[in-house]
Amino acid sequence: MTDTATRIAPSTTATTDEATATSIGLLVLRISFGGLMAAYGTQKLFGWFNGMGWQTTADSFTAMGYNPGELFGTLAGVTELVGGLLLVFGLFTPLAGAVVLGTMINAINVMWAGGLFPTDPAVPGFTTPLLFALVAGALAFTGPGRFSLDAGRPWERQGVVWGAAAVGIAVAAAVLTLILKAVL
């Protein structure tokens, strides 16, 4: 009877192979997603990768109602760049997730009118920032995996409490940004 119960009940402990596979998956996710976020930040700040550059970004943020556009455009570029790089390296992962998530909440707000699946090519929807927000939030909960600068360090954090704290910080920062947008 014990043998049957063991075969039916799933193991609660991950095998070494499963843990390695999960860490490799998190590494691929962190590097690809964090790299994309960092690239978006360099587009805004420096005009790299066919980006707008700082002045055009600042003007664009002013046109979207984020005044002063220089402040908010720089803030968006820096958070995408720094949050993305922290995710690439797996460093302070819940905080990196919070930084990216807060930025993407504002991007969702800006693109809300286009809808989830936009029908007008001239009005972008919020599908991409929503996807980015979900990935950032997921990484805040899971942590970076074994192949990261966080792994085994005293500051390594992951799990429900840290993920929830990251989401809370992101939402608070996003709401504060939207309040500042409304009053400045």
Phi, psi and omega in degrees: 000320178297320180298318178295317179297322179293320180290329183276315183285130178290150178290139179269351180252128179288141176286166178301319179297318179294318179295320178293317179298318178296317180294323177294317177299317178294323178298312179299315180297312181298314183293315182290311182291313179298322177296318177298316180297316179298319179297319177300320178297319179290332174298315182290318187276319190239353182078012180290161177054045180062031181278176183282331187086169189295311185295317179294323176298314179300316179297321179295318179293323176299317180296332178277359178095006177268091182250132001282135182300330179297317180292307185290323177295318177295317179301316179296314180297316181293318181293322177294317181293307183291314178300317178297315180294321177299320177293319178306314183274351182065048184241127183050051191302313178299322178294318178299318177299319179296318180299311181292316180300315179300319178295319182289331175298319177293322178296321176299317179301317181294322186263007184304319184299334180285344180082175180290317178238088187294145178257340179257115181299338180282343181241100183292148177266182185257018181301311183295310178296330176295315178299315179298320179297318180295318179295315179299317178296318179298317179294328177297326179279314187285332189082179189272348186090178184291331185266071184205166176285340177284329190304124176075003181271157180300333182270000181300128181223142176194170177109183187297314184296312182290322177295316179296320177298318179297315179297317178299316178297317181297314180296317179298316180295320180294317179294318177300317178299316180293326175294314178298322177301319183288328186261341180271000000 
